[in-house]
Short mmCIF file of C-alpha atoms and ligand atoms in Angstrom, two decimals:
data_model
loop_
_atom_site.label_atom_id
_atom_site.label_comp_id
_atom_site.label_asym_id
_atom_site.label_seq_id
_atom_site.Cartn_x
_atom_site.Cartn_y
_atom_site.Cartn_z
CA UNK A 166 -23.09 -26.86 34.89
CA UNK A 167 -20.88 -24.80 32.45
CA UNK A 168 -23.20 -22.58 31.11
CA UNK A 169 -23.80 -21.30 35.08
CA UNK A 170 -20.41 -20.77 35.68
CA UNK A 171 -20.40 -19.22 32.35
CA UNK A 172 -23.43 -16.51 33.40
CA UNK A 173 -21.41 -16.01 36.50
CA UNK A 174 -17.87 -15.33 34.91
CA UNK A 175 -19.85 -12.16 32.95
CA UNK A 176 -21.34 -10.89 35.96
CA UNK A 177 -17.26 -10.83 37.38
CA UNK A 178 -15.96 -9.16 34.52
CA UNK A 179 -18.49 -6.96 32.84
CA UNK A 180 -16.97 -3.92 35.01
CA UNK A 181 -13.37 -4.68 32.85
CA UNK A 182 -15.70 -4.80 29.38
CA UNK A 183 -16.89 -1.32 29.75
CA UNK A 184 -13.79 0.02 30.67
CA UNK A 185 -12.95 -0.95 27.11
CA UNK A 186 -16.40 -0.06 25.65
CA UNK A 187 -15.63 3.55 27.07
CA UNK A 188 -12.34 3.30 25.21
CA UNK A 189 -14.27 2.13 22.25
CA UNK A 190 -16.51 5.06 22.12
CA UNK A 191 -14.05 7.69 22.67
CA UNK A 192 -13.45 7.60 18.84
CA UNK A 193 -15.80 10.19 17.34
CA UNK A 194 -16.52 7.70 14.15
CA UNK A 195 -19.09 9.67 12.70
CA UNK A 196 -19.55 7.91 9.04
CA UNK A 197 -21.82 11.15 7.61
CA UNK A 198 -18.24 12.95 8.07
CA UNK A 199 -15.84 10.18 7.19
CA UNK A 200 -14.45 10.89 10.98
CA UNK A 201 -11.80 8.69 12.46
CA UNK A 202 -12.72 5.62 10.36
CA UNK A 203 -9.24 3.97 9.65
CA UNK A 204 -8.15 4.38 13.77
CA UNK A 205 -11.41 2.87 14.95
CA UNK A 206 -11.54 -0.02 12.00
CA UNK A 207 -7.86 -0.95 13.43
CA UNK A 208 -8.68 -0.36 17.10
CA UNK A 209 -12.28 -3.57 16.11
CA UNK A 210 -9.37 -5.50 14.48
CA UNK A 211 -6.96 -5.09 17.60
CA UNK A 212 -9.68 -6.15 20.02
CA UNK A 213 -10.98 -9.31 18.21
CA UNK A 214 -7.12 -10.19 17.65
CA UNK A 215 -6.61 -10.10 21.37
CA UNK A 216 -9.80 -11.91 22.20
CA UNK A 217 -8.73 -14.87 20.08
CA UNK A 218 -9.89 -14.04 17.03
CA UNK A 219 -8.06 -14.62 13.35
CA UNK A 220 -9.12 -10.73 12.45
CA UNK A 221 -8.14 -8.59 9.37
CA UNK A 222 -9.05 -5.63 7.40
CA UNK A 223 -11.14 -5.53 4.05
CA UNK A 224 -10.33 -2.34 2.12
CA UNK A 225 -13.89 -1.59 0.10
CA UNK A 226 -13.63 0.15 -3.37
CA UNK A 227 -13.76 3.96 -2.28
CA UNK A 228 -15.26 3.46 1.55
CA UNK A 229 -13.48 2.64 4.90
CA UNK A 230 -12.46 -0.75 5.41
CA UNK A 231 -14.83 -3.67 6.83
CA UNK A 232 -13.22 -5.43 9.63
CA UNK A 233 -13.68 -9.29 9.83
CA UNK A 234 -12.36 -12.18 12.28
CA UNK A 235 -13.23 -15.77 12.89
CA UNK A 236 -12.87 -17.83 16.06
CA UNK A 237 -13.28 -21.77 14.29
CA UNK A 238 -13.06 -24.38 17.37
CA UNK A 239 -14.04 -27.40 15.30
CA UNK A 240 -15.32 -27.45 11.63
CA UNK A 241 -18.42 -30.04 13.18
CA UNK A 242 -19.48 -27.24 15.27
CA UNK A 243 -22.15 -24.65 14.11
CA UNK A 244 -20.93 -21.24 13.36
CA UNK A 245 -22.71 -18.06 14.63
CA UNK A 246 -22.18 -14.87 12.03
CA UNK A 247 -22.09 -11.16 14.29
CA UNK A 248 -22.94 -8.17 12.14
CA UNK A 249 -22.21 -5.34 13.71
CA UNK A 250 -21.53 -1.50 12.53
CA UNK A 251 -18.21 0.72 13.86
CA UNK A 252 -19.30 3.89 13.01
CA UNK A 253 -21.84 6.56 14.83
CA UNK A 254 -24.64 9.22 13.78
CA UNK A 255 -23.62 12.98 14.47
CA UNK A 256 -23.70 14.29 17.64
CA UNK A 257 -25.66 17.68 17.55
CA UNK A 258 -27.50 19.18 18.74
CA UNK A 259 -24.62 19.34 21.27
CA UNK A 260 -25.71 21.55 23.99
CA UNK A 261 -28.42 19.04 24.96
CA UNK A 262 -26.30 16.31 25.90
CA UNK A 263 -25.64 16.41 29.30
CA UNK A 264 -22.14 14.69 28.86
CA UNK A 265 -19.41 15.27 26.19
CA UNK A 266 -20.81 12.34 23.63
CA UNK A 267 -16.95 11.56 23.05
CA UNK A 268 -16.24 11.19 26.73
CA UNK A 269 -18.16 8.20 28.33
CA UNK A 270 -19.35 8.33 31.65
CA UNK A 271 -21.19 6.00 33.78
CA UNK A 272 -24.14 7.49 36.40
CA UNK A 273 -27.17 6.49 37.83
CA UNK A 274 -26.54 2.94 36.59
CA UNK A 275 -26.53 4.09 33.30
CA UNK A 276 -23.49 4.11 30.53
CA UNK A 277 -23.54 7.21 28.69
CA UNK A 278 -21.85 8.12 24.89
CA UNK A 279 -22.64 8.35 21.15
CA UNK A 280 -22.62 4.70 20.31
CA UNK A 281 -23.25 2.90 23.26
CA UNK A 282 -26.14 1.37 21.85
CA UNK A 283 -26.33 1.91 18.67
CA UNK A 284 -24.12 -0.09 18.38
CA UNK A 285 -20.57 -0.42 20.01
CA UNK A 286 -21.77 -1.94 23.35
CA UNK A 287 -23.13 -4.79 21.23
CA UNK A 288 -19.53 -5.78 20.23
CA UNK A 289 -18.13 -5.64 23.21
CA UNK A 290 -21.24 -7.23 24.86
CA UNK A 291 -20.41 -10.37 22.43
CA UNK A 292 -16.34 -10.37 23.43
CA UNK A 293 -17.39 -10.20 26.93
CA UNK A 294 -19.64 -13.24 26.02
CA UNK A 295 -16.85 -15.26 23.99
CA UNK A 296 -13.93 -14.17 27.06
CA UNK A 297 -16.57 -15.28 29.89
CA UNK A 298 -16.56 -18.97 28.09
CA UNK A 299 -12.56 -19.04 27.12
CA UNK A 300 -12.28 -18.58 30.92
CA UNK A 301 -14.51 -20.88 32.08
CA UNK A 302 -14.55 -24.16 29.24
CA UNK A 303 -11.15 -22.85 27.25
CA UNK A 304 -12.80 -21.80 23.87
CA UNK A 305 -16.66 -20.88 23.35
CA UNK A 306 -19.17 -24.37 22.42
CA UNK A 307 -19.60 -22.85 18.22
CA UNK A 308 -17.70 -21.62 16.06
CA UNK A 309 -17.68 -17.86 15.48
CA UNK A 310 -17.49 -14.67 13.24
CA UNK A 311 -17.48 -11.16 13.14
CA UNK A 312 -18.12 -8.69 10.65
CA UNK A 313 -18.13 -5.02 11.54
CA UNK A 314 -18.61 -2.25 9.03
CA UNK A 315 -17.77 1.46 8.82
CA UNK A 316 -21.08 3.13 7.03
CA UNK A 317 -24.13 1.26 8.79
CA UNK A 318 -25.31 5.08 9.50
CA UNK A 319 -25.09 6.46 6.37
CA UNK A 320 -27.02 3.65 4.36
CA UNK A 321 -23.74 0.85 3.99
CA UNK A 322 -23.04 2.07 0.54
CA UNK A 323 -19.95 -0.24 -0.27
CA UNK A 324 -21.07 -2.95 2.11
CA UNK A 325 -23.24 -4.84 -0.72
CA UNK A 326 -20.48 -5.23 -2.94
CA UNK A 327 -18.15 -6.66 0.20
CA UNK A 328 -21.12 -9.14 0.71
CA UNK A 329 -20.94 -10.02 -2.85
CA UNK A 330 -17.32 -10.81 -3.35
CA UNK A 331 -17.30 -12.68 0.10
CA UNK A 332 -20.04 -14.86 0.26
CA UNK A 333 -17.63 -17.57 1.32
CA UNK A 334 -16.20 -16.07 4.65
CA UNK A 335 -19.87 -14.99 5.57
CA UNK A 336 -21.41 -18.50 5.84
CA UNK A 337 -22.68 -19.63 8.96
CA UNK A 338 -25.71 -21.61 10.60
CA UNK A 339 -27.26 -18.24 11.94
CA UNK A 340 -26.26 -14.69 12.40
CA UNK A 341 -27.38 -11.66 15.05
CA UNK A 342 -27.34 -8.16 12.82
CA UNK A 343 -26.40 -5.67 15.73
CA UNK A 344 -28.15 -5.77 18.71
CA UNK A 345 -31.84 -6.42 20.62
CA UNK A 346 -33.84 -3.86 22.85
CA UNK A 347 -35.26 -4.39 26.05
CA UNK A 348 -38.34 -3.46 26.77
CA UNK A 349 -39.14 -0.79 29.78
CA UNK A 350 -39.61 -3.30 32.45
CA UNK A 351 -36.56 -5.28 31.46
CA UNK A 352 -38.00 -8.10 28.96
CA UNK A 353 -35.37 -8.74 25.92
CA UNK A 354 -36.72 -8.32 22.29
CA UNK A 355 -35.35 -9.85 19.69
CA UNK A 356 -36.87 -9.65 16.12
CA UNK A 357 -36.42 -12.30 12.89
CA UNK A 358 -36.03 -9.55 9.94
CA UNK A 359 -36.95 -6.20 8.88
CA UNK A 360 -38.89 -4.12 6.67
CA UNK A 361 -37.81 -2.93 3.81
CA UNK A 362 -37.85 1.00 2.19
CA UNK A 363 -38.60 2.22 -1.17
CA UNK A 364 -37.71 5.80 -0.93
CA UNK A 365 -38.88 8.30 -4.08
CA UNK A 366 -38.76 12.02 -4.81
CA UNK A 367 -41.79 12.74 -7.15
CA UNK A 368 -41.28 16.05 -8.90
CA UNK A 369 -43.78 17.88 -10.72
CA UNK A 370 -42.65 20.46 -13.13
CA UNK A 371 -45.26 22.23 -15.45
CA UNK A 372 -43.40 25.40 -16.87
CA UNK A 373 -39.87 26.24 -17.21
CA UNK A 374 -40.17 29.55 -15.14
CA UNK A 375 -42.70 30.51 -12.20
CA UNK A 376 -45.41 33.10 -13.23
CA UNK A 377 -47.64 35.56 -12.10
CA UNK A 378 -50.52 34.09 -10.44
CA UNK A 379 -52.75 35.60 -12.61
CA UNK A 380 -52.23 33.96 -15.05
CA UNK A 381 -53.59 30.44 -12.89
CA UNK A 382 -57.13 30.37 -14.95
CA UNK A 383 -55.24 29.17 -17.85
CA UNK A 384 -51.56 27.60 -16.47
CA UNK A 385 -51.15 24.38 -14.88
CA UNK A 386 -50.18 24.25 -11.20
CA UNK A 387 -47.55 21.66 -10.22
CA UNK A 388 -48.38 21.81 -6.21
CA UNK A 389 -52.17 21.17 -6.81
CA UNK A 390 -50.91 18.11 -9.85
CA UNK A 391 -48.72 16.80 -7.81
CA UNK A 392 -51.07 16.83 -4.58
CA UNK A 393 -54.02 14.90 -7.35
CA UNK A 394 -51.21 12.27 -8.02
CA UNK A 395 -50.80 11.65 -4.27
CA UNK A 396 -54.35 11.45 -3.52
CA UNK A 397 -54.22 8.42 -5.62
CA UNK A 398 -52.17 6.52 -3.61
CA UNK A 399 -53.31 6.30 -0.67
CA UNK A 400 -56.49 6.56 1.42
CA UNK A 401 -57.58 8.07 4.40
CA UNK A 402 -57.28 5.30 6.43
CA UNK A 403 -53.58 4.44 4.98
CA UNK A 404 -54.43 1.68 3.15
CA UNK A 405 -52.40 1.98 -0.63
CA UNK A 406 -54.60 2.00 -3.55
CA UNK A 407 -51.65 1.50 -6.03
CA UNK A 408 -53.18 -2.04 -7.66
CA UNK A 409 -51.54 -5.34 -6.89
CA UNK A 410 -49.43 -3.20 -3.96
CA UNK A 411 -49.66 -5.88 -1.52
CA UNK A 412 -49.71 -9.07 -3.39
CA UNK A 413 -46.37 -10.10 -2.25
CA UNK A 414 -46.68 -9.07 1.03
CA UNK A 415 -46.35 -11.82 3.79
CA UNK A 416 -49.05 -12.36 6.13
CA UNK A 417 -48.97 -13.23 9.97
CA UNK A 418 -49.13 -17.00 10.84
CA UNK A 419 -51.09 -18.25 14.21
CA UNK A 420 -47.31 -18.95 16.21
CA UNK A 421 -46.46 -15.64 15.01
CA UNK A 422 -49.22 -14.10 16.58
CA UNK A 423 -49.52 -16.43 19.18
CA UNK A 424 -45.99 -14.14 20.53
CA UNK A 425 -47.47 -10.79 19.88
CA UNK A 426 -50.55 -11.47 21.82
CA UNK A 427 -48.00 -11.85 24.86
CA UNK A 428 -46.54 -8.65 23.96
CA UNK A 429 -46.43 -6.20 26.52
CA UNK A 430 -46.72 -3.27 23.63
CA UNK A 431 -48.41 0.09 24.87
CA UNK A 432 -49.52 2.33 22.71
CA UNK A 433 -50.48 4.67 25.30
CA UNK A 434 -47.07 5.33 25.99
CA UNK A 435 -46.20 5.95 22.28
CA UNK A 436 -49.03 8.52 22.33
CA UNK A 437 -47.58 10.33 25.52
CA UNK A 438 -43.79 10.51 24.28
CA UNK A 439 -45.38 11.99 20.52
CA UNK A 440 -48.51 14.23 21.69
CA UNK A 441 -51.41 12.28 19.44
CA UNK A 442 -54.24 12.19 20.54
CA UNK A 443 -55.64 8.55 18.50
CA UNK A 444 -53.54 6.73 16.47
CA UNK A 445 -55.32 4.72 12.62
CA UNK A 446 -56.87 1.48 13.71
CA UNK A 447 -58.21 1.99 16.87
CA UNK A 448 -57.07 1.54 20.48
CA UNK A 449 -56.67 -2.05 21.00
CA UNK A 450 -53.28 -2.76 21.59
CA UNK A 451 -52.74 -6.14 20.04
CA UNK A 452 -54.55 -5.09 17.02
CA UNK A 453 -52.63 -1.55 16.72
CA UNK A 454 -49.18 -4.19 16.94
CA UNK A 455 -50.43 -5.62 14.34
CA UNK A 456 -50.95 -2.99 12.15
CA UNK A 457 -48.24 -1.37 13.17
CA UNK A 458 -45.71 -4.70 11.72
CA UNK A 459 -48.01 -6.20 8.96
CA UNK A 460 -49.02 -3.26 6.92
CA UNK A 461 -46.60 -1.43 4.40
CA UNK A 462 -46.84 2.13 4.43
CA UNK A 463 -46.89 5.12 2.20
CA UNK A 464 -45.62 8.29 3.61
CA UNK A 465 -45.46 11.99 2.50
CA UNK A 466 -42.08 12.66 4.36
CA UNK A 467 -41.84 15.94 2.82
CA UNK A 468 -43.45 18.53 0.33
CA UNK A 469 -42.36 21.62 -1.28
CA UNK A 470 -43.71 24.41 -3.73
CA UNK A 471 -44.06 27.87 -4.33
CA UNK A 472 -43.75 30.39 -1.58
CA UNK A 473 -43.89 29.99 2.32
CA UNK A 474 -41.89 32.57 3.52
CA UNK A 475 -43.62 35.25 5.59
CA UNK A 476 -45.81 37.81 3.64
CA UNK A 477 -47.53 37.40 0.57
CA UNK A 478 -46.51 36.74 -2.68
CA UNK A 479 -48.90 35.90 -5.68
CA UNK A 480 -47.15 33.10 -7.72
CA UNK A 481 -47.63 30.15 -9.78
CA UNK A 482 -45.33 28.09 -9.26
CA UNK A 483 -43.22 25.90 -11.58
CA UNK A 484 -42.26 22.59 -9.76
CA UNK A 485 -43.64 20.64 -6.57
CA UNK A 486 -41.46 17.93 -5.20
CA UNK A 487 -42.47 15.57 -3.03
CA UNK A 488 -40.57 12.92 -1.04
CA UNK A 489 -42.36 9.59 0.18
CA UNK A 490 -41.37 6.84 1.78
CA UNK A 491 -42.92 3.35 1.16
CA UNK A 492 -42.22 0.74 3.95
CA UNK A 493 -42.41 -2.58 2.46
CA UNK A 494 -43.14 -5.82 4.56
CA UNK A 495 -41.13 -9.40 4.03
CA UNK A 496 -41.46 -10.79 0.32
CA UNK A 497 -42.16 -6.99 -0.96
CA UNK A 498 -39.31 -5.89 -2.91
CA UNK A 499 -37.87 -2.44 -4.05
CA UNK A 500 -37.43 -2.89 -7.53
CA UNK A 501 -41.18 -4.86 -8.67
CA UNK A 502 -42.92 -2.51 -5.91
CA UNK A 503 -41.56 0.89 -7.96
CA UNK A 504 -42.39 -1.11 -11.38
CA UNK A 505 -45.86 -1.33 -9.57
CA UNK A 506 -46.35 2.59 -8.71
CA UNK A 507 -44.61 3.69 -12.01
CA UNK A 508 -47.45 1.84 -13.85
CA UNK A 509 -50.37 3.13 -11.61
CA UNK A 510 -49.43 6.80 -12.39
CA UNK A 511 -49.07 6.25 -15.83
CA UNK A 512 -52.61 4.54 -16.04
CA UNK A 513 -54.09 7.74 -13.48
CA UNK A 514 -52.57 9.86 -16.45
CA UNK A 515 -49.40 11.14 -13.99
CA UNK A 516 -47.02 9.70 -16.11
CA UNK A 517 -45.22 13.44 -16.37
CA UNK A 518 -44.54 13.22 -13.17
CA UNK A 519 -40.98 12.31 -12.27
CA UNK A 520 -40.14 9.23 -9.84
CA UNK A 521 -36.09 9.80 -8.65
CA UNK A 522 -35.91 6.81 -6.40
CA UNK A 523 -32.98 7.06 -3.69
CA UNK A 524 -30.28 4.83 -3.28
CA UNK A 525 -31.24 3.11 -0.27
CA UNK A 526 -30.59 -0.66 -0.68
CA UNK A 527 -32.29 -2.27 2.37
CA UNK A 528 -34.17 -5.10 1.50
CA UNK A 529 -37.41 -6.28 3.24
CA UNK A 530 -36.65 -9.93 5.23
CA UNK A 531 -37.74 -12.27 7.53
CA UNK A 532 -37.04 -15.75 8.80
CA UNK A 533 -39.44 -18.50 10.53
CA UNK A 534 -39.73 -19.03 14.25
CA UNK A 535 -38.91 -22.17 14.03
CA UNK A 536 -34.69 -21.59 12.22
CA UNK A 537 -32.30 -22.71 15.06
CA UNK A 538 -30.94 -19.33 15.60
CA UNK A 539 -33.99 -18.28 16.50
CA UNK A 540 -34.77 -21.55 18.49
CA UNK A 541 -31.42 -20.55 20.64
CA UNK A 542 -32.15 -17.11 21.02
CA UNK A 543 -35.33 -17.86 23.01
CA UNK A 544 -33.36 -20.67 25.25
CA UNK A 545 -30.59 -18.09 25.85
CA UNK A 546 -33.11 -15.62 27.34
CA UNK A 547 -34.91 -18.01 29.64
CA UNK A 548 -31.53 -19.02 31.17
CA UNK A 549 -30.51 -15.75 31.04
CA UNK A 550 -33.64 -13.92 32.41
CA UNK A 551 -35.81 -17.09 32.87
CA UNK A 552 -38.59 -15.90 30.66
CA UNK A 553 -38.84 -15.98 27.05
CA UNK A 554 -37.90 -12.83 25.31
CA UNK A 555 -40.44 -10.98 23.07
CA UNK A 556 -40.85 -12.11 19.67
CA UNK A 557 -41.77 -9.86 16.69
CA UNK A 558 -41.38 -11.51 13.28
CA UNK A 559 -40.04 -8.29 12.08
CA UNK A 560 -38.75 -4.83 12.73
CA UNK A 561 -40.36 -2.08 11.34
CA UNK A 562 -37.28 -0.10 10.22
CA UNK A 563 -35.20 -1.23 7.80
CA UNK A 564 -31.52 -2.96 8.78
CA UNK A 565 -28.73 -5.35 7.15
CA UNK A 566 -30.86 -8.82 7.21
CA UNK A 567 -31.14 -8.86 3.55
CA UNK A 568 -27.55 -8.98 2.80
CA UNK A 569 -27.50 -12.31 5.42
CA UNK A 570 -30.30 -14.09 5.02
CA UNK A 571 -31.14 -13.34 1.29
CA UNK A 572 -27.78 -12.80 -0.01
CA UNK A 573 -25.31 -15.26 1.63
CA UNK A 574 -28.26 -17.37 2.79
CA UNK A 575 -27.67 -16.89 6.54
CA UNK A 576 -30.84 -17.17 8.94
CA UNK A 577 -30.92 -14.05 10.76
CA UNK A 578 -31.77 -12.12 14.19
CA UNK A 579 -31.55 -8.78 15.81
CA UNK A 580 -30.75 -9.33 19.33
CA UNK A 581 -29.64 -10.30 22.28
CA UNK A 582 -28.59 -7.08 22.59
CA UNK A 583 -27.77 -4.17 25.13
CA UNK A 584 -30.12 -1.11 24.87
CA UNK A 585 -33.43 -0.63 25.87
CA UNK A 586 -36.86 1.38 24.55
CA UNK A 587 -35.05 4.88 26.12
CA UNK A 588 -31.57 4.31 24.57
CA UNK A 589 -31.96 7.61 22.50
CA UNK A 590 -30.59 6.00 19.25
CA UNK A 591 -29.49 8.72 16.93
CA UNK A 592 -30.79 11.52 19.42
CA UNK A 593 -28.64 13.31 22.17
CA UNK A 594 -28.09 11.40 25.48
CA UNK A 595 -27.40 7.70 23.89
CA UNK A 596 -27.37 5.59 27.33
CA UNK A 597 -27.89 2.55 28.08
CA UNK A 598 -28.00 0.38 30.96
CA UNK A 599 -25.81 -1.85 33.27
CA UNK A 600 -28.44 -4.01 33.90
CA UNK A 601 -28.92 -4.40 30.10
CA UNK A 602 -25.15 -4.86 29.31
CA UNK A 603 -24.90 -7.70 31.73
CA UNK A 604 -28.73 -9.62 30.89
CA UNK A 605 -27.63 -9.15 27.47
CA UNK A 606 -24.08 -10.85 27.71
CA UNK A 607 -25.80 -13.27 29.69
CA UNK A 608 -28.20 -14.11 26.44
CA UNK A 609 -25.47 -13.80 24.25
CA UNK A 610 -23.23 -16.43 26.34
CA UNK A 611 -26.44 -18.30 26.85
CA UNK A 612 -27.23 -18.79 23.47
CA UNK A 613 -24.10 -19.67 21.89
CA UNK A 614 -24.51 -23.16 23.96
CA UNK A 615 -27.71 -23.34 21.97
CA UNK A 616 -27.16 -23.27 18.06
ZN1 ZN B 817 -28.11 3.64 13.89
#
């Protein structure tokens, strides 16, 4: 009887939530330029203090403060963790958006501004969830936290090392790490983990200087050294030849499946937004899902060498870099999968060639269908949208699961959540829609009475 009057109470009040998300996004916290990071890290604390929330501010050792807040309504309760990030991506290239990205507007049914999705709305998506229950019941049914950080977009440098020290705060029976998509049609996504990244420059250098080309019968050639390396690591079909690469690499169980084969995945519509013609694997869509979640991947992101300007010019170059990115699937980790490819080039006889892996620290990680958070989150979505939502084991870019579920030990989710397939995450135009915000808070609200 609650939970209706609940699902009702967000319906009355969403239109006073994104009067406040608009305020929200009108700071221009753009992490890649350190942008209005103190103002919006108070404005998180401010709003979780006057939604009923014991909030404060962690400074972080050289990086913008983390905000965090609690909401305990009885220690026998289950506790729900909420990651979520404060900062934005850059807004350019400006003259394509067709509204100021720091302004928010809302037209056509349709919230507009840098953030909205990605991933401001989620927060105040949640508060709207927690203030539709203190209205209705007097406190929410669980026990609550919040963690917000200020660097999400720019990799969460110093966020590992506030994980670390705070293991304690961060407990909690489950957690959501930002928000879930809708599909086109409206169905809710949410997904138990992510992939992981290994990201490496490879650099080739064979002289000190570049030289005439001339010379090429008898000098080595870095492009065409480093292009022989590469060959060995992959084949034309994308599987990796690097030995013992997958080993560790989890495999799909029948329940898993059992959700993607409901899945209402198209990849004819991926082909129309990108302009390919066939895609590796086929054109069945379950089995292109599949692939598309279950297989790591090695990827030439970038390549330079020598000349490319326009003209002619006869030289042998001195250094080839490339830049790959491996995408590594739950149980594959960063550290034994680069042990793994250092080895293999030394055995192919690359061993001159130089791995500089980047800093990225996002961990691979995935939880079973059957952890309660997970278990709620389906609930919440049939009472919120009566149909189950769709379930992929993973997502197949990398996130902030590890640091939960691996590091404190907290089961974790992405989703319920408030933007949908064309949110334009990252791009110009972020939007997303009413009908999102308020089926989302709806899931949210829906799904706290389930932990
Ligand atoms: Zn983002």
């Amino acid at each position: 009887m609650a939970l209706s009057d609940v699902l009702g109470r967000v319906e009355a009040d969403a239109e006073k939530a994104l009067e406040t998300l608009k305020e929200y996004c009108r700071f221009p916290t753009i992490s890649a330029h350190k942008r209005a990071q103190p103002e919006t890290a108070a404005f998180v604390r401010r709003l979780l203090a006057e939604n009923g929330f014991e909030a404060r501010e962690y400074p972080t050792e050289g990086g913008p403060n983390v905000v965090f807040g609690q909401m305990i309504v009885d220690e026998r309760k289950p506790t729900l963790m909420m990651y979520q990030h404060y900062d934005v991506q850059p807004v350019d290239p400006l003259n394509e958006w067709k509204h100021d990205p720091f302004d928010p507007t809302i037209q056509d049914g349709k919230f507009w501004g840098r953030g909205c999705g990605d991933t401001k709305g989620n927060l105040i998506m949640q508060l709207l969830a927690v203030q539709a229950w203190r209205a209705v019941e007097g406190r929410p049914p669980i026990n609550l936290k919040f963690v917000v950080e200020g660097e999400e977009e720019v990799g969460s440098p110093h966020f590992a090392s506030f994980v670390h020290a705070n293991k304690e705060i961060l407990k909690a029976d489950g957690a959501t790490i930002e928000g879930g998509d809708h599909l086109h049609e409206g169905t809710p996504k949410i997904e138990l983990g992510c992939k992981g990244i290994l990201y490496v420059e490879m650099v080739s250098r064979t002289a000190s200087v570049d030289q005439h080309s001339s010379y090429a019968a008898i000098a080595p050639n870095p492009a065409w050294r480093l292009m022989h390396a590469l060959m060995t690591l992959r084949d034309a079909k994308g599987r990796i030849k690097i030995p013992g690469w997958y080993e560790d690499a989890r495999r799909p169980t029948a329940r898993e499946l059992r959700f993607l084969k409901s899945s209402v995945f198209s990849s004819q519509a991926l082909k129309g937004f990108w302009g390919v013609k066939e895609f590796i694997g086929g054109d069945n869509d379950f089995e292109l899902l599949k692939h598309l979640i279950y297989s790591p991947t090695c990827t030439i992101c970038g390549f330079v060498s020598g000349y490319i300007e326009q003209g002619t010019k006869t030289v042998n170059p001195a250094v080839a870099k490339a830049k790959i990115d491996f995408r590594l699937v739950p149980n594959m980790k960063q550290e034994k999968q680069l042990a793994k490819l250092r080895e293999h080039l030394k055995a192919k006889g690359f061993g001159d060639i130089e791995l500089l892996p980047a800093a990225e620290k996002l961990e691979s990680a995935a939880i079973s269908l059957s952890a309660r958070v997970v278990k709620a989150a389906i609930k919440g979505s049939v009472d919120a949208y009566s149909r189950e939502p769709e379930v992929w084991p993973w997502s197949i870019g990398a996130s902030a699961h590890g640091f939960f579920n691996e590091v404190v030990g907290v089961p974790s989710i992405s989703g319920p959540g408030v933007s949908y397939d064309g949110s334009n995450f990252h791009a110009p135009n972020e939007n997303i829609r009413l009908t999102d915000f308020v089926g989302g808070t709806k899931h949210m609200a829906a799904m706290f009475a389930h932990l």
